[in-house]
mmCIF file of C-alpha atoms and ligand atoms in Angstrom:
data_model
loop_
_atom_site.group_PDB
_atom_site.id
_atom_site.type_symbol
_atom_site.label_atom_id
_atom_site.label_comp_id
_atom_site.label_asym_id
_atom_site.label_seq_id
_atom_site.Cartn_x
_atom_site.Cartn_y
_atom_site.Cartn_z
ATOM 1 C CA MET V 1143 8.157 -22.235 -12.807
ATOM 2 C CA ILE V 1144 5.294 -20.776 -14.815
ATOM 3 C CA GLU V 1145 4.585 -21.982 -18.347
ATOM 4 C CA ILE V 1146 2.249 -20.180 -20.708
ATOM 5 C CA LYS V 1147 1.378 -22.206 -23.771
ATOM 6 C CA ASN V 1148 -0.426 -20.969 -26.852
ATOM 7 C CA LEU V 1149 -2.753 -18.728 -24.877
ATOM 8 C CA LYS V 1150 -5.623 -17.220 -26.847
ATOM 9 C CA LYS V 1151 -8.225 -14.732 -25.717
ATOM 10 C CA THR V 1152 -11.095 -13.364 -27.729
ATOM 11 C CA PHE V 1153 -13.742 -10.991 -26.414
ATOM 12 C CA SER V 1154 -17.153 -11.000 -27.980
ATOM 13 C CA THR V 1155 -18.301 -7.483 -28.643
ATOM 14 C CA ARG V 1156 -21.320 -6.004 -30.403
ATOM 15 C CA GLN V 1157 -19.066 -5.521 -33.421
ATOM 16 C CA GLY V 1158 -18.169 -9.202 -33.380
ATOM 17 C CA PRO V 1159 -15.305 -11.196 -31.901
ATOM 18 C CA LEU V 1160 -12.186 -9.293 -30.907
ATOM 19 C CA GLU V 1161 -9.098 -11.474 -30.827
ATOM 20 C CA ILE V 1162 -6.741 -9.881 -28.313
ATOM 21 C CA LEU V 1163 -4.238 -12.651 -27.575
ATOM 22 C CA LYS V 1164 -3.428 -14.823 -30.570
ATOM 23 C CA GLY V 1165 -1.193 -17.513 -29.133
ATOM 24 C CA ILE V 1166 1.099 -16.390 -26.361
ATOM 25 C CA ASN V 1167 4.007 -18.580 -25.300
ATOM 26 C CA PHE V 1168 6.579 -17.939 -22.613
ATOM 27 C CA GLU V 1169 8.090 -19.323 -19.435
ATOM 28 C CA ILE V 1170 8.988 -17.675 -16.190
ATOM 29 C CA LYS V 1171 11.630 -19.184 -13.981
ATOM 30 C CA LYS V 1172 11.460 -19.027 -10.227
ATOM 31 C CA GLY V 1173 12.888 -15.744 -9.003
ATOM 32 C CA GLU V 1174 12.585 -13.932 -12.312
ATOM 33 C CA ILE V 1175 11.081 -10.481 -12.639
ATOM 34 C CA ILE V 1176 9.368 -10.100 -15.991
ATOM 35 C CA ALA V 1177 8.059 -6.909 -17.542
ATOM 36 C CA ILE V 1178 5.129 -7.048 -19.925
ATOM 37 C CA THR V 1179 5.072 -3.972 -22.095
ATOM 38 C CA GLY V 1180 3.155 -2.816 -25.138
ATOM 39 C CA PHE V 1181 0.929 -0.005 -26.308
ATOM 40 C CA SER V 1182 -2.309 0.822 -24.565
ATOM 41 C CA GLY V 1183 -4.906 -1.703 -25.680
ATOM 42 C CA SER V 1184 -2.336 -4.331 -26.663
ATOM 43 C CA GLY V 1185 -3.744 -6.802 -24.136
ATOM 44 C CA LYS V 1186 -1.373 -6.455 -21.174
ATOM 45 C CA SER V 1187 -4.096 -6.367 -18.524
ATOM 46 C CA THR V 1188 -5.976 -9.124 -20.327
ATOM 47 C CA LEU V 1189 -2.884 -11.334 -20.125
ATOM 48 C CA LEU V 1190 -2.303 -10.521 -16.467
ATOM 49 C CA GLY V 1191 -5.951 -11.255 -15.695
ATOM 50 C CA LEU V 1192 -5.539 -14.701 -17.277
ATOM 51 C CA LEU V 1193 -2.355 -15.343 -15.282
ATOM 52 C CA ALA V 1194 -4.224 -14.335 -12.145
ATOM 53 C CA GLY V 1195 -7.086 -16.662 -12.978
ATOM 54 C CA LEU V 1196 -9.535 -13.761 -12.927
ATOM 55 C CA ASP V 1197 -10.581 -14.647 -16.455
ATOM 56 C CA ARG V 1198 -10.315 -17.746 -18.623
ATOM 57 C CA PRO V 1199 -8.689 -18.061 -22.040
ATOM 58 C CA GLN V 1200 -10.417 -19.565 -25.111
ATOM 59 C CA SER V 1201 -7.546 -22.000 -25.365
ATOM 60 C CA GLY V 1202 -4.017 -22.559 -24.187
ATOM 61 C CA GLU V 1203 -2.539 -23.421 -20.849
ATOM 62 C CA ILE V 1204 -1.192 -21.687 -17.785
ATOM 63 C CA LEU V 1205 0.879 -24.033 -15.657
ATOM 64 C CA TYR V 1206 2.102 -23.110 -12.185
ATOM 65 C CA ASP V 1207 4.733 -25.690 -11.257
ATOM 66 C CA GLY V 1208 2.924 -28.045 -13.600
ATOM 67 C CA LYS V 1209 -0.540 -27.340 -12.192
ATOM 68 C CA ASN V 1210 -2.971 -26.235 -14.889
ATOM 69 C CA LEU V 1211 -4.839 -23.203 -13.569
ATOM 70 C CA ASN V 1212 -7.751 -23.576 -15.947
ATOM 71 C CA GLN V 1213 -8.347 -27.232 -15.144
ATOM 72 C CA LEU V 1214 -9.138 -26.452 -11.528
ATOM 73 C CA SER V 1215 -12.749 -26.227 -10.427
ATOM 74 C CA GLU V 1216 -13.856 -22.741 -9.412
ATOM 75 C CA PRO V 1217 -13.468 -23.442 -5.647
ATOM 76 C CA GLU V 1218 -10.039 -25.029 -6.244
ATOM 77 C CA ALA V 1219 -8.997 -22.085 -8.392
ATOM 78 C CA GLN V 1220 -10.149 -19.658 -5.729
ATOM 79 C CA LYS V 1221 -8.107 -21.448 -3.107
ATOM 80 C CA PHE V 1222 -5.073 -21.653 -5.387
ATOM 81 C CA ARG V 1223 -5.286 -17.924 -6.106
ATOM 82 C CA ALA V 1224 -5.652 -16.992 -2.445
ATOM 83 C CA GLN V 1225 -2.689 -19.140 -1.428
ATOM 84 C CA ASN V 1226 -0.315 -18.465 -4.294
ATOM 85 C CA LEU V 1227 -1.056 -15.330 -6.272
ATOM 86 C CA SER V 1228 -0.847 -11.741 -5.127
ATOM 87 C CA LEU V 1229 -2.080 -8.911 -7.264
ATOM 88 C CA ILE V 1230 -1.120 -5.280 -7.163
ATOM 89 C CA PHE V 1231 -3.090 -2.830 -9.250
ATOM 90 C CA GLN V 1232 -2.718 0.791 -10.243
ATOM 91 C CA ASN V 1233 -5.078 1.628 -7.404
ATOM 92 C CA HIS V 1234 -4.245 0.086 -4.081
ATOM 93 C CA TYR V 1235 -7.710 -1.343 -3.290
ATOM 94 C CA LEU V 1236 -7.088 -1.229 0.442
ATOM 95 C CA ILE V 1237 -10.161 -1.804 2.592
ATOM 96 C CA PRO V 1238 -11.074 1.696 3.795
ATOM 97 C CA HIS V 1239 -12.338 0.750 7.250
ATOM 98 C CA LEU V 1240 -9.280 -1.347 8.104
ATOM 99 C CA THR V 1241 -5.966 0.058 9.309
ATOM 100 C CA ALA V 1242 -2.733 -0.499 7.395
ATOM 101 C CA LEU V 1243 -1.886 -3.386 9.721
ATOM 102 C CA GLU V 1244 -5.350 -4.944 9.404
ATOM 103 C CA ASN V 1245 -5.206 -4.655 5.623
ATOM 104 C CA VAL V 1246 -1.880 -6.494 5.552
ATOM 105 C CA VAL V 1247 -3.043 -9.425 7.723
ATOM 106 C CA LEU V 1248 -6.329 -9.756 5.829
ATOM 107 C CA PRO V 1249 -5.077 -12.298 3.235
ATOM 108 C CA LEU V 1250 -3.985 -14.620 6.064
ATOM 109 C CA GLN V 1251 -7.316 -14.210 7.821
ATOM 110 C CA ILE V 1252 -9.164 -14.996 4.602
ATOM 111 C CA LEU V 1253 -7.105 -18.177 4.274
ATOM 112 C CA GLY V 1254 -7.874 -19.039 7.884
ATOM 113 C CA LEU V 1255 -4.160 -19.269 8.596
ATOM 114 C CA PRO V 1256 -2.788 -18.628 12.034
ATOM 115 C CA PHE V 1257 -0.892 -15.364 12.028
ATOM 116 C CA GLU V 1258 0.907 -12.990 14.282
ATOM 117 C CA SER V 1259 0.525 -9.294 13.703
ATOM 118 C CA GLN V 1260 4.302 -9.149 14.157
ATOM 119 C CA GLN V 1261 4.671 -10.536 10.614
ATOM 120 C CA ALA V 1262 2.597 -7.719 9.208
ATOM 121 C CA GLU V 1263 4.401 -5.181 11.366
ATOM 122 C CA ASN V 1264 7.727 -6.407 10.031
ATOM 123 C CA LEU V 1265 6.557 -6.107 6.439
ATOM 124 C CA LEU V 1266 5.158 -2.632 6.999
ATOM 125 C CA THR V 1267 8.456 -1.672 8.604
ATOM 126 C CA GLN V 1268 10.299 -3.043 5.567
ATOM 127 C CA VAL V 1269 8.213 -0.833 3.289
ATOM 128 C CA GLY V 1270 9.031 2.133 5.531
ATOM 129 C CA LEU V 1271 5.672 2.366 7.269
ATOM 130 C CA GLY V 1272 6.558 1.137 10.737
ATOM 131 C CA ASP V 1273 5.112 4.377 12.093
ATOM 132 C CA ARG V 1274 1.858 4.153 10.128
ATOM 133 C CA LEU V 1275 0.550 0.783 11.352
ATOM 134 C CA ASN V 1276 -2.721 2.125 12.694
ATOM 135 C CA HIS V 1277 -3.446 4.637 9.960
ATOM 136 C CA TYR V 1278 -6.504 4.169 7.778
ATOM 137 C CA PRO V 1279 -6.087 4.320 3.984
ATOM 138 C CA SER V 1280 -7.683 7.779 3.942
ATOM 139 C CA GLU V 1281 -4.871 8.928 6.241
ATOM 140 C CA LEU V 1282 -2.111 7.678 3.916
ATOM 141 C CA SER V 1283 -0.592 9.245 0.805
ATOM 142 C CA GLY V 1284 -0.829 7.511 -2.573
ATOM 143 C CA GLY V 1285 2.709 6.167 -2.337
ATOM 144 C CA GLU V 1286 2.170 4.995 1.239
ATOM 145 C CA SER V 1287 -1.052 3.226 0.273
ATOM 146 C CA GLN V 1288 0.708 1.460 -2.570
ATOM 147 C CA ARG V 1289 3.445 0.368 -0.160
ATOM 148 C CA VAL V 1290 0.762 -1.089 2.145
ATOM 149 C CA ALA V 1291 -0.632 -2.926 -0.893
ATOM 150 C CA ILE V 1292 2.857 -4.333 -1.569
ATOM 151 C CA ALA V 1293 3.184 -5.489 2.045
ATOM 152 C CA ARG V 1294 -0.259 -7.103 1.765
ATOM 153 C CA GLY V 1295 0.857 -8.848 -1.422
ATOM 154 C CA LEU V 1296 3.976 -10.187 0.258
ATOM 155 C CA ILE V 1297 2.374 -11.556 3.418
ATOM 156 C CA ILE V 1298 1.269 -14.847 1.864
ATOM 157 C CA LYS V 1299 4.751 -15.407 0.344
ATOM 158 C CA PRO V 1300 3.147 -15.847 -3.062
ATOM 159 C CA LEU V 1301 4.355 -18.064 -5.871
ATOM 160 C CA VAL V 1302 4.147 -14.956 -8.023
ATOM 161 C CA LEU V 1303 3.407 -11.281 -7.490
ATOM 162 C CA LEU V 1304 1.411 -9.890 -10.394
ATOM 163 C CA ALA V 1305 1.378 -6.126 -10.780
ATOM 164 C CA ASP V 1306 -0.596 -4.089 -13.305
ATOM 165 C CA GLU V 1307 0.831 -0.590 -13.793
ATOM 166 C CA PRO V 1308 1.688 -0.424 -10.073
ATOM 167 C CA THR V 1309 3.002 3.133 -10.332
ATOM 168 C CA GLY V 1310 0.331 4.357 -12.711
ATOM 169 C CA SER V 1311 -1.385 6.574 -10.167
ATOM 170 C CA LEU V 1312 1.803 7.945 -8.585
ATOM 171 C CA ASP V 1313 4.007 10.870 -9.580
ATOM 172 C CA THR V 1314 7.317 9.888 -11.182
ATOM 173 C CA GLU V 1315 9.467 10.392 -8.118
ATOM 174 C CA THR V 1316 7.118 8.530 -5.752
ATOM 175 C CA GLY V 1317 6.634 5.811 -8.350
ATOM 176 C CA ASN V 1318 10.390 5.308 -8.677
ATOM 177 C CA LYS V 1319 10.795 5.067 -4.902
ATOM 178 C CA VAL V 1320 7.955 2.567 -4.587
ATOM 179 C CA MET V 1321 9.381 0.439 -7.379
ATOM 180 C CA LYS V 1322 12.900 0.476 -5.962
ATOM 181 C CA LEU V 1323 11.418 -0.908 -2.777
ATOM 182 C CA TYR V 1324 9.356 -3.400 -4.748
ATOM 183 C CA PHE V 1325 12.409 -4.758 -6.561
ATOM 184 C CA ASP V 1326 14.409 -4.938 -3.318
ATOM 185 C CA LEU V 1327 11.665 -6.911 -1.582
ATOM 186 C CA VAL V 1328 10.987 -9.240 -4.487
ATOM 187 C CA ARG V 1329 14.696 -10.037 -4.802
ATOM 188 C CA GLN V 1330 15.288 -10.346 -1.046
ATOM 189 C CA ASN V 1331 12.404 -12.779 -0.723
ATOM 190 C CA LYS V 1332 13.419 -14.605 -3.939
ATOM 191 C CA LEU V 1333 9.927 -14.085 -5.302
ATOM 192 C CA THR V 1334 8.808 -14.275 -8.899
ATOM 193 C CA SER V 1335 7.034 -11.267 -10.357
ATOM 194 C CA VAL V 1336 5.273 -10.166 -13.515
ATOM 195 C CA ILE V 1337 4.912 -6.427 -13.911
ATOM 196 C CA VAL V 1338 2.740 -4.833 -16.554
ATOM 197 C CA THR V 1339 4.076 -1.412 -17.355
ATOM 198 C CA HIS V 1340 4.384 1.087 -20.160
ATOM 199 C CA ASN V 1341 7.294 2.679 -18.304
ATOM 200 C CA GLN V 1342 10.395 1.752 -20.270
ATOM 201 C CA GLU V 1343 12.718 2.686 -17.419
ATOM 202 C CA LEU V 1344 10.869 0.318 -15.105
ATOM 203 C CA ALA V 1345 10.887 -2.429 -17.742
ATOM 204 C CA SER V 1346 14.652 -2.107 -18.124
ATOM 205 C CA LEU V 1347 15.088 -2.877 -14.415
ATOM 206 C CA CYS V 1348 13.378 -6.242 -14.874
ATOM 207 C CA ASP V 1349 15.246 -9.420 -15.790
ATOM 208 C CA ARG V 1350 13.356 -9.705 -19.074
ATOM 209 C CA GLU V 1351 10.899 -7.699 -21.112
ATOM 210 C CA LEU V 1352 8.092 -9.281 -23.105
ATOM 211 C CA LYS V 1353 6.569 -6.889 -25.618
ATOM 212 C CA LEU V 1354 2.961 -7.488 -26.604
ATOM 213 C CA SER V 1355 2.100 -6.446 -30.101
ATOM 214 C CA GLN V 1356 -0.720 -7.544 -32.438
ATOM 215 C CA GLY V 1357 -1.739 -10.229 -29.952
ATOM 216 C CA MET V 1358 1.690 -11.838 -29.967
ATOM 217 C CA ILE V 1359 4.910 -11.530 -28.035
ATOM 218 C CA ALA V 1360 7.648 -9.738 -29.889
ATOM 219 C CA GLU V 1361 10.492 -10.313 -27.453
HETATM 220 P P1 ADP S 408 -3.817 -2.895 -22.043
HETATM 221 O O1 ADP S 408 -3.821 -3.307 -20.612
HETATM 222 O O2 ADP S 408 -2.631 -3.391 -22.813
HETATM 223 O O3 ADP S 408 -3.961 -1.419 -22.216
HETATM 224 P P2 ADP S 408 -6.265 -4.453 -22.172
HETATM 225 O O4 ADP S 408 -5.771 -5.822 -21.955
HETATM 226 O O5 ADP S 408 -6.944 -3.779 -21.047
HETATM 227 O O6 ADP S 408 -5.092 -3.546 -22.761
HETATM 228 O O7 ADP S 408 -7.274 -4.467 -23.391
HETATM 229 C C1 ADP S 408 -6.897 -4.994 -24.662
HETATM 230 C C2 ADP S 408 -8.040 -4.790 -25.650
HETATM 231 O O8 ADP S 408 -9.101 -5.657 -25.295
HETATM 232 C C3 ADP S 408 -8.596 -3.403 -25.675
HETATM 233 O O9 ADP S 408 -8.800 -3.045 -27.034
HETATM 234 C C4 ADP S 408 -9.893 -3.516 -24.930
HETATM 235 O O10 ADP S 408 -10.839 -2.624 -25.438
HETATM 236 C C5 ADP S 408 -10.304 -4.928 -25.173
HETATM 237 N N1 ADP S 408 -11.033 -5.490 -24.025
HETATM 238 C C6 ADP S 408 -10.555 -5.679 -22.775
HETATM 239 N N2 ADP S 408 -11.471 -6.244 -21.973
HETATM 240 C C7 ADP S 408 -12.576 -6.429 -22.743
HETATM 241 C C8 ADP S 408 -13.886 -6.975 -22.503
HETATM 242 N N3 ADP S 408 -14.225 -7.469 -21.305
HETATM 243 N N4 ADP S 408 -14.756 -6.988 -23.531
HETATM 244 C C9 ADP S 408 -14.411 -6.515 -24.748
HETATM 245 N N5 ADP S 408 -13.204 -5.983 -25.048
HETATM 246 C C10 ADP S 408 -12.291 -5.944 -24.061
HETATM 247 MG MG1 MG S 409 -3.993 -2.258 -18.842
#
């Protein structure tokens, strides 16, 4: 379970402090798929970045199964992130000089975990890319690249898959296909996921929608 308690985030800008999150509270149960929606600039990516531990809040807590993310030292936090959190962005951020297969096993290699490429092959097959294992990102379409990124996110069996506008760079039809697959895989693997999206159709497929507005959640 993930607990978010009174989370506040302020950016300092040349015009003075900019309070983006003004006390966010919510919980995510294991296996839930949550949509975070809201207008552009409402703080969705800021919130996801805090959940991912990429940035720190001014105050408030993020608890993963009771473990307070922001009380970990930087090396501990790094390890926790690598072992438990997978991130999927609008752009796939695949490593250009690695094949699809090599990109998918990379998180395990970074963790120094023993792995068999069969695991990655299976995942790539599940995302419909069993015949693209040795393709480089430049040889894949946008939708295919995003599916590789999903497979890469799944390989560590994360505590939570965090996705920021995962279909933002895809056309509607491709985006819908990728997300159908995403939902199938998340549910099959009983994973927990938080998806930032301004796509209302996508949000309605999630178990719950949290709307960010004026720095607060208007559920
Ligand atoms: P969303 O993802 O909902 O479109 P963001 O979370 O990216 O919105 O940004 C929320 C607001 O915070 C925006 O007004 C943005 O300009 C501001 N912001 C985001 N990051 C920073 C930063 N590092 N410094 C100053 N302002 C920021
Ligand atoms: Mg954003």
